[in-house]
Short mmCIF file of C-alpha atoms in Angstrom, two decimals:
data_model
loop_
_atom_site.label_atom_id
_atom_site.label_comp_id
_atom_site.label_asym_id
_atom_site.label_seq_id
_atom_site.Cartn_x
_atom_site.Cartn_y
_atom_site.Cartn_z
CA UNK A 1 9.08 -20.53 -11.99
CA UNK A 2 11.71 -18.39 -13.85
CA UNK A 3 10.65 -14.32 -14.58
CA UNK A 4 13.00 -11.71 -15.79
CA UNK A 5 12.74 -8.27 -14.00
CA UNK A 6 13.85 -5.11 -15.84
CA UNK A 7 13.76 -2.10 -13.72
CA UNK A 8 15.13 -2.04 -10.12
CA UNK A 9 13.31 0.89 -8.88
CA UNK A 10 11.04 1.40 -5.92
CA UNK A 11 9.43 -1.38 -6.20
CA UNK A 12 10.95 -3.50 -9.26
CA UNK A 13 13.84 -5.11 -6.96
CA UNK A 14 11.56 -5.56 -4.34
CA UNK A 15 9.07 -7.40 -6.42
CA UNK A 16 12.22 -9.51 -7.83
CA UNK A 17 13.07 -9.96 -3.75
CA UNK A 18 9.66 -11.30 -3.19
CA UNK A 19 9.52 -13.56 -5.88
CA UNK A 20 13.26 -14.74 -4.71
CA UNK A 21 12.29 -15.58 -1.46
CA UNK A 22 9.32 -17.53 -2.84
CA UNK A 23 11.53 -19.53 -5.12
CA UNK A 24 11.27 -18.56 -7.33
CA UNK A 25 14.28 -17.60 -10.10
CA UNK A 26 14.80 -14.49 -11.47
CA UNK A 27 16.97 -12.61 -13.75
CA UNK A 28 17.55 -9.11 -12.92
CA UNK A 29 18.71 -5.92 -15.01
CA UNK A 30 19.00 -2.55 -14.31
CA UNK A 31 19.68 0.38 -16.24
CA UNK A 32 22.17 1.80 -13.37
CA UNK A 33 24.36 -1.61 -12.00
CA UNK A 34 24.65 -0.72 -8.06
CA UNK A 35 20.86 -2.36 -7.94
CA UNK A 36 22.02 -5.34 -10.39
CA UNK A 37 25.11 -6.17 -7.75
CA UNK A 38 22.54 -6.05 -4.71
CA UNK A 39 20.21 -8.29 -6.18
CA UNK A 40 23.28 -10.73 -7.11
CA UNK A 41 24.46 -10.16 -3.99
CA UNK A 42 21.23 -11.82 -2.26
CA UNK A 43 21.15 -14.62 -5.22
CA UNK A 44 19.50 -13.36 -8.34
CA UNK A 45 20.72 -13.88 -11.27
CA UNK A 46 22.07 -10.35 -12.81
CA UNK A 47 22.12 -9.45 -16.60
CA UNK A 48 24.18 -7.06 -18.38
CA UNK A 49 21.51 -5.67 -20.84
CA UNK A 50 18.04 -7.05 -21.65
CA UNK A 51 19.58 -8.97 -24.46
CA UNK A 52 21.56 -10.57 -21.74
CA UNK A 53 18.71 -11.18 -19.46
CA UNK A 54 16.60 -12.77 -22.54
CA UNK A 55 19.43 -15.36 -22.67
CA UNK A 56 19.19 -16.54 -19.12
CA UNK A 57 15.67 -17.16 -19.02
CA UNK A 58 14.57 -20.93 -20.82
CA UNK A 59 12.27 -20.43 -23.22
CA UNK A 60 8.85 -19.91 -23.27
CA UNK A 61 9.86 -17.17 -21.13
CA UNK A 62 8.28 -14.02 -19.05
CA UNK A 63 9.51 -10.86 -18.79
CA UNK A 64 8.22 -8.62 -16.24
CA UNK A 65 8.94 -4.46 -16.98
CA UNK A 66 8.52 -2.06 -14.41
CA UNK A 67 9.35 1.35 -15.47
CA UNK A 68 7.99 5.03 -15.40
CA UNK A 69 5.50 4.96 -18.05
CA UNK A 70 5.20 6.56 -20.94
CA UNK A 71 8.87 6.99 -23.54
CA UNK A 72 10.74 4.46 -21.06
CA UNK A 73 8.77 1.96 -21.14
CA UNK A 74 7.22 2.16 -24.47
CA UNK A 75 11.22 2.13 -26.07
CA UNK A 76 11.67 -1.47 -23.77
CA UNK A 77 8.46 -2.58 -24.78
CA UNK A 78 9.84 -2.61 -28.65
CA UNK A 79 13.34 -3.42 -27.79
CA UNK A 80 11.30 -6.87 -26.12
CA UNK A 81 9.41 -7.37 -29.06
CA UNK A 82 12.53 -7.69 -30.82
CA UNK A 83 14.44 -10.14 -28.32
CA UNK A 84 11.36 -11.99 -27.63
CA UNK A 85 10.31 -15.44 -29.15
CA UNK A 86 6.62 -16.62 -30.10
CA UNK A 87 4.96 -18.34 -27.03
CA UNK A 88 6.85 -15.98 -24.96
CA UNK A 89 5.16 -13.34 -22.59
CA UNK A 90 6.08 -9.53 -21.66
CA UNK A 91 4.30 -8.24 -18.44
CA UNK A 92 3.73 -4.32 -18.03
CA UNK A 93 3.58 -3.79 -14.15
CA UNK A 94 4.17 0.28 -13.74
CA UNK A 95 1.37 2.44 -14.56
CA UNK A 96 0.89 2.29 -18.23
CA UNK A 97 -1.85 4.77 -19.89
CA UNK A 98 -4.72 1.36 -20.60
CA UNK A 99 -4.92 2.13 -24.77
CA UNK A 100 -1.14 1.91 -24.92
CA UNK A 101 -1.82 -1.76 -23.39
CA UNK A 102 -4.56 -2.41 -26.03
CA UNK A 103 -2.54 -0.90 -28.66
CA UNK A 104 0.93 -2.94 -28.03
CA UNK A 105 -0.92 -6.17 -27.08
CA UNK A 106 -2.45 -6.21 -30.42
CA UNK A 107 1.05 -5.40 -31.95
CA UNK A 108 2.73 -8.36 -29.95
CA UNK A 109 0.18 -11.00 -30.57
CA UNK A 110 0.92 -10.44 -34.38
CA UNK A 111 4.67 -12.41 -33.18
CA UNK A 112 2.79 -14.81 -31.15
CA UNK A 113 3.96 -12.59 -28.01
CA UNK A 114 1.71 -12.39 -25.35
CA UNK A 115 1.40 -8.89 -23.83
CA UNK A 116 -0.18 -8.95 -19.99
CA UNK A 117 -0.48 -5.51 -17.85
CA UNK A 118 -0.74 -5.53 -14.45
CA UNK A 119 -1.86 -2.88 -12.17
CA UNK A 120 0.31 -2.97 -9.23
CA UNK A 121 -0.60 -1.43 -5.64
CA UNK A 122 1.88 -1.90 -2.67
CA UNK A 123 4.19 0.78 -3.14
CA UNK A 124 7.63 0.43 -0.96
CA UNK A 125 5.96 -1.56 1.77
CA UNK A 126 5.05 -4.40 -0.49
CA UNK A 127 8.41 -6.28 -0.08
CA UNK A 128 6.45 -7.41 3.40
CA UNK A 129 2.63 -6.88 3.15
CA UNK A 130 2.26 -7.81 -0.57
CA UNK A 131 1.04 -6.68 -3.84
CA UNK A 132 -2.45 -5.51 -4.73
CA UNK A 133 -2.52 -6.62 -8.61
CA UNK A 134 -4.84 -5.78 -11.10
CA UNK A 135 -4.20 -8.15 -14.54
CA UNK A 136 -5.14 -7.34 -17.68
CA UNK A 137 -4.20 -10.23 -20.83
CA UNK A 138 -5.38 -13.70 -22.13
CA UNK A 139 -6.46 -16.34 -19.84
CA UNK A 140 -3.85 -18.47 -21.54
CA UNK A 141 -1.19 -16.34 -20.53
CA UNK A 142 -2.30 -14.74 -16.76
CA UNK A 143 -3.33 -18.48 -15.63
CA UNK A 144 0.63 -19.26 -17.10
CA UNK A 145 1.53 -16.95 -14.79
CA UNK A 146 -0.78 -17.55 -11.52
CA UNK A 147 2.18 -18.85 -9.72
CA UNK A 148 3.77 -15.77 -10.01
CA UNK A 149 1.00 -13.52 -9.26
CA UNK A 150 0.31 -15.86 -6.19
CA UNK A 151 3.51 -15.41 -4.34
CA UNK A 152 3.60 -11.42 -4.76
CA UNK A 153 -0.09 -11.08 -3.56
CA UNK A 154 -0.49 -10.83 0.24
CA UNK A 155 -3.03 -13.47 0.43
CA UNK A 156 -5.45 -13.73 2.94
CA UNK A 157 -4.02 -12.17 5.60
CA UNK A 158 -5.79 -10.93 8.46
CA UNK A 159 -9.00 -9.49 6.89
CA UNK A 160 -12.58 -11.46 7.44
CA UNK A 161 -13.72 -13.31 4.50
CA UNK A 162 -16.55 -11.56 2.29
CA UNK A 163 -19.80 -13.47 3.29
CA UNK A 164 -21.57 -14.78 -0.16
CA UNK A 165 -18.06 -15.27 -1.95
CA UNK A 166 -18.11 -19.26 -1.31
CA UNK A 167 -18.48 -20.19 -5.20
CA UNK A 168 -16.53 -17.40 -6.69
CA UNK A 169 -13.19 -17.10 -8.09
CA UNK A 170 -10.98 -17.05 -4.79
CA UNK A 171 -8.00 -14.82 -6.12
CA UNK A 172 -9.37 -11.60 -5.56
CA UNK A 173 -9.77 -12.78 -1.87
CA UNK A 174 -5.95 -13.25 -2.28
CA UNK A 175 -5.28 -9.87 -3.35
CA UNK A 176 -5.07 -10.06 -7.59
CA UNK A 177 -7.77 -10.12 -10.21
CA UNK A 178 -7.60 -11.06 -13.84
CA UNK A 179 -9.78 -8.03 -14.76
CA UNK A 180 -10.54 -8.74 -18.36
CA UNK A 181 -8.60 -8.68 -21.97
CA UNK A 182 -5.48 -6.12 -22.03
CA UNK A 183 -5.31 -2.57 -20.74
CA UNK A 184 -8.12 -3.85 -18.01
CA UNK A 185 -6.07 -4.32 -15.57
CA UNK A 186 -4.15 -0.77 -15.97
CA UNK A 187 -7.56 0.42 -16.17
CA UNK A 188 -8.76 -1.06 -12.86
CA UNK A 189 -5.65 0.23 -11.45
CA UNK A 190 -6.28 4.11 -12.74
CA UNK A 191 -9.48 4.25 -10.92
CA UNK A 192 -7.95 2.83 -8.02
CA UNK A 193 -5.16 5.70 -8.02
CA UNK A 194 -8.48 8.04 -8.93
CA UNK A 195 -10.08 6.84 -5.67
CA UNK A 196 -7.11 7.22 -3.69
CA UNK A 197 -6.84 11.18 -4.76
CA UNK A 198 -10.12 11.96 -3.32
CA UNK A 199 -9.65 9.91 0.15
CA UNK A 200 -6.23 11.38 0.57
CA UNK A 201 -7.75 14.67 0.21
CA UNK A 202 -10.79 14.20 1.99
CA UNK A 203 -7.98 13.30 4.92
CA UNK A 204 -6.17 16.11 4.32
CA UNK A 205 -8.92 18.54 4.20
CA UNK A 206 -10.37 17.11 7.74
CA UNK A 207 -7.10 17.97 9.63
CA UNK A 208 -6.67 21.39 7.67
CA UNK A 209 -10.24 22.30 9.72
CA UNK A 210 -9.04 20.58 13.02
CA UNK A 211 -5.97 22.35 12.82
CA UNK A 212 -7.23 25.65 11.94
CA UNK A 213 -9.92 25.29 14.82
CA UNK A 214 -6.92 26.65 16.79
CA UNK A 215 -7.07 30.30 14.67
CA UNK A 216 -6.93 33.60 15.89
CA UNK A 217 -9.73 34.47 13.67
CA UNK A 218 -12.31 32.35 15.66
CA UNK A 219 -13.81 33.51 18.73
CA UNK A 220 -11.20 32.82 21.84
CA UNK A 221 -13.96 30.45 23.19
CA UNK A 222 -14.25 28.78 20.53
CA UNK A 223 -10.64 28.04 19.91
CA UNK A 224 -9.54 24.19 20.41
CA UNK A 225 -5.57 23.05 20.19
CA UNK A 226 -6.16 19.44 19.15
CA UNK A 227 -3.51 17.19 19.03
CA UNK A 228 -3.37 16.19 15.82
CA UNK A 229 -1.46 13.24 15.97
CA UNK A 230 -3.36 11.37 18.84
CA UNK A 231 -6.76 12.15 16.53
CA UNK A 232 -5.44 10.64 13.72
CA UNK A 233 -4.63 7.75 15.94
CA UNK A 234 -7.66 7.27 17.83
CA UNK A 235 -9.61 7.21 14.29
CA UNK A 236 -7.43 4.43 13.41
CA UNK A 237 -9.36 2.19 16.05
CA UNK A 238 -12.80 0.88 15.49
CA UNK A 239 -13.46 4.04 13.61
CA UNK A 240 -15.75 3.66 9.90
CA UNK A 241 -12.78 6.22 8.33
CA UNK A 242 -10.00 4.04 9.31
CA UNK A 243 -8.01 2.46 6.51
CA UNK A 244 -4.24 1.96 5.31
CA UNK A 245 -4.07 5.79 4.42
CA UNK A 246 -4.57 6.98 7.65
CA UNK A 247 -2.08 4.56 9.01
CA UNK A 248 0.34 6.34 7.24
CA UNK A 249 -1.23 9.82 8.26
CA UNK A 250 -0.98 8.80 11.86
CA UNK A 251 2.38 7.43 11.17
CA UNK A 252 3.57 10.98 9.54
CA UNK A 253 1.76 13.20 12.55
CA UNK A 254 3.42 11.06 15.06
CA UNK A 255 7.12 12.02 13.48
CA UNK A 256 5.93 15.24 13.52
CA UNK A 257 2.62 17.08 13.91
CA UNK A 258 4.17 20.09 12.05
CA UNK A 259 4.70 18.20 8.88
CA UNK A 260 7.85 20.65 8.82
CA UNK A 261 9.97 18.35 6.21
CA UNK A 262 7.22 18.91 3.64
CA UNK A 263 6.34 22.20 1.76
CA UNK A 264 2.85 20.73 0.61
CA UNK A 265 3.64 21.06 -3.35
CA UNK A 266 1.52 17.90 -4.21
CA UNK A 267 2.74 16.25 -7.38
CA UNK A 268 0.13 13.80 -9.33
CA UNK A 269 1.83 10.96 -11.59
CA UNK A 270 -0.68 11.03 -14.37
CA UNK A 271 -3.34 8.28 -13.06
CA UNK A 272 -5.73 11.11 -11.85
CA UNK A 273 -6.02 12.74 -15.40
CA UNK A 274 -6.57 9.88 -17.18
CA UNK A 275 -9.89 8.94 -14.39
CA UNK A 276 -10.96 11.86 -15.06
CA UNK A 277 -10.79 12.19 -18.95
CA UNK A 278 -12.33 8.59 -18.80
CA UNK A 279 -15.30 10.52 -16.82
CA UNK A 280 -15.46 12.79 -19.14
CA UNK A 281 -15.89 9.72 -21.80
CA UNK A 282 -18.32 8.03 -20.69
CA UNK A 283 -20.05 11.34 -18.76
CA UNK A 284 -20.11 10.06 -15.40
CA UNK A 285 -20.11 12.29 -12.81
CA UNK A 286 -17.15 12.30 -10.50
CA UNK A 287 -17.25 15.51 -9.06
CA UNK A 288 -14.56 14.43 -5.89
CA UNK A 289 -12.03 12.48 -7.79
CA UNK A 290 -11.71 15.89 -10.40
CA UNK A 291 -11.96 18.02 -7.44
CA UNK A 292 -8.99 16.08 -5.48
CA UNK A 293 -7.11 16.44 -8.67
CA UNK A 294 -7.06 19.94 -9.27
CA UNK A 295 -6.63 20.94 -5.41
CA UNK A 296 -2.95 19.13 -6.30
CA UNK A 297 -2.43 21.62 -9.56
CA UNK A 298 -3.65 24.37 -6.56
CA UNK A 299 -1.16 23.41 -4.10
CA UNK A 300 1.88 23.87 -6.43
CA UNK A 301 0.73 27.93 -6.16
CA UNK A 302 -0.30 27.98 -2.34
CA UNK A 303 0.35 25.60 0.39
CA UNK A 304 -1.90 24.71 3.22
CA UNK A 305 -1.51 21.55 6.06
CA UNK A 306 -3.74 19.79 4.40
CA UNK A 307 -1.23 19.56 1.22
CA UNK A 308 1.80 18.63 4.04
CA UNK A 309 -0.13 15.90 5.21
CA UNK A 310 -1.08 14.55 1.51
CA UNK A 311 2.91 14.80 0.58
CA UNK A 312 3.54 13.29 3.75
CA UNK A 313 1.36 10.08 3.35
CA UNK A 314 2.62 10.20 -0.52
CA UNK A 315 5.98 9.64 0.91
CA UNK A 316 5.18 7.13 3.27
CA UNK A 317 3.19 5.00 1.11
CA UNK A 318 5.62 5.38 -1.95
CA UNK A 319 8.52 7.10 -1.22
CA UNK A 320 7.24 9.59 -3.42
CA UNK A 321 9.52 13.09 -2.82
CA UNK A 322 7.99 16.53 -3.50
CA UNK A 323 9.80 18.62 -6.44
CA UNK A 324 11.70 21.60 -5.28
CA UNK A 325 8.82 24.55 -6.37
CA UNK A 326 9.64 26.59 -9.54
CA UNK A 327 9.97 29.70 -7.51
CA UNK A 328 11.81 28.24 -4.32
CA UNK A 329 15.19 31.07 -3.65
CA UNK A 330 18.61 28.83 -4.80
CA UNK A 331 20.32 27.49 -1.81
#
């Protein structure tokens, strides 16, 4: 199958690289060229612009976008519209806010476009393990596109089969859902990045205590040194808090138990907000996931391990590097 790619970030060229190695073709364009060249250079096809890329693909065509969201993304998503023929489809897979999705679907489908947005979980490692996709759109249009989906997901894998999922739809046991009508899928995805908050700081508050079980404060009997590293490893066997996360803790504390590369300022990249306004919406209670959120606003003013740690597994999951803080001295 054929899919144009515009955006050759973190994790656009390597979804193109996936889908390349599956066979399938794609046409690639870039903002900046040097990613362009190194896609061609591997055999994708590159385009000059996204009129160019448009060209290349054979109508009805798909165009995937995988941008920042918000201005970038929503000035590509109208520049598409305008390149883009009825019975073709554009694909949002970066974090889009979901009523943008709802709002430019129902814009598109007055051209006969159809609009499809796809959570997408994987981060830099996905290249390898996979993509964890979330799809919003018409069944028309994400079953049009199941091939796709198929060869970025990670599949099976390793992990035992759910017991009682014989007669249901199997691609969630392959890693991607078709959640519902558009913006689902970017809404499935916001709670997922919501979730993720609070179990990255419930990790990162844990080792703040074992760490500071070590104090000066605390009576001199009562003082452990624990190696943090070798804790964080040991809970990543048989242990009922083990998960990807901690992989990457363990996989930070093992470079360096200091976390000395990382001053702790703990950015958030909009998901969190919006999990928690949608809280607020519908008044659920979600009294971690709003808590984890606003101990990152706290740890732009003060730093403790436990923000290291989070910034570390940010980084290691995403590639995701801290801002310089607004007071740091010039260098």
């Amino acid at each position: 199958m054929q899919l144009g790619v515009i955006g050759l970030g973190r994790m656009g060229a390597n979804i193109a690289r996936r889908l390349h190695r599956a066979g399938h073709r794609c046409v690639v364009y870039n903002r900046t060229p040097n990613p362009v060249a190194e896609l061609a250079a591997e055999g994708l096809t590159p385009a000059s612009d996204s009129s160019d890329l448009v060209k290349k693909l054979t109508p009805p065509r798909a165009v995937w976008i995988m941008l920042p969201a918000g201005a970038i993304t929503e000035g590509m998503v109208e520049a598409m519209s305008d390149l883009l023929s009825a019975g073709d489809i554009l694909i949002d897979g970066g974090n889009t806010f979901y009523k943008d999705d709802i709002r430019r679907a129902k814009t598109l489908e007055a051209k006969n476009i159809a609009y499809v947005d796809v959570g997408t979980s994987g981060g830099i490692w996905g290249l390898e393990r996979g993509y964890c996709m979330m799809i919003g759109g018409s069944k028309a249009a994400v079953d049009h596109l199941d091939p796709i989906f198929k060869a970025l997901a990670p599949g099976l894998g390793g992990i035992a089969r759910t017991p009682g999922r014989e007669a249901r739809d199997p691609r969630p046991e392959h890693g991607y859902i078709h959640a519902g009508p558009a913006g689902a899928g970017h809404f499935v995805k916001m709670i997922h990045n919501g979730i993720e908050y609070g179990l990255m700081q419930a990790y990162a508050e844990g080792f703040d205590i074992l760490r500071g079980k070590a104090a000066a404060a605390l009576p001199e009997t009562e003082r452990f040194t624990l190696d943090l590293a070798d804790i964080a490893e040991v809970w990543r066997r048989g242990s009922v808090i083990s998960s990807w996360l901690l992989d990457l803790g363990a996989m930070a504390l093992a470079d360096d138990s200091n976390l000395a590369n990382f001053t702790g300022a703990v950015e958030d990249s909009g998901e969190g907000r919006w999990t928690v306004d949608a809280a607020v919406e519908e008044a659920v209670p979600a009294n971690v996931l709003a808590a984890s959120l606003f101990a990152r606003f706290r740890s732009r003013e003060e730093h403790t391990f436990g923000d290291k740690l989070l910034s570390a597994m940010r980084f290691k999951f995403g590639g995701h590097v801290e801002r310089p803080a607004a007071n740091s001295p010039a260098k």
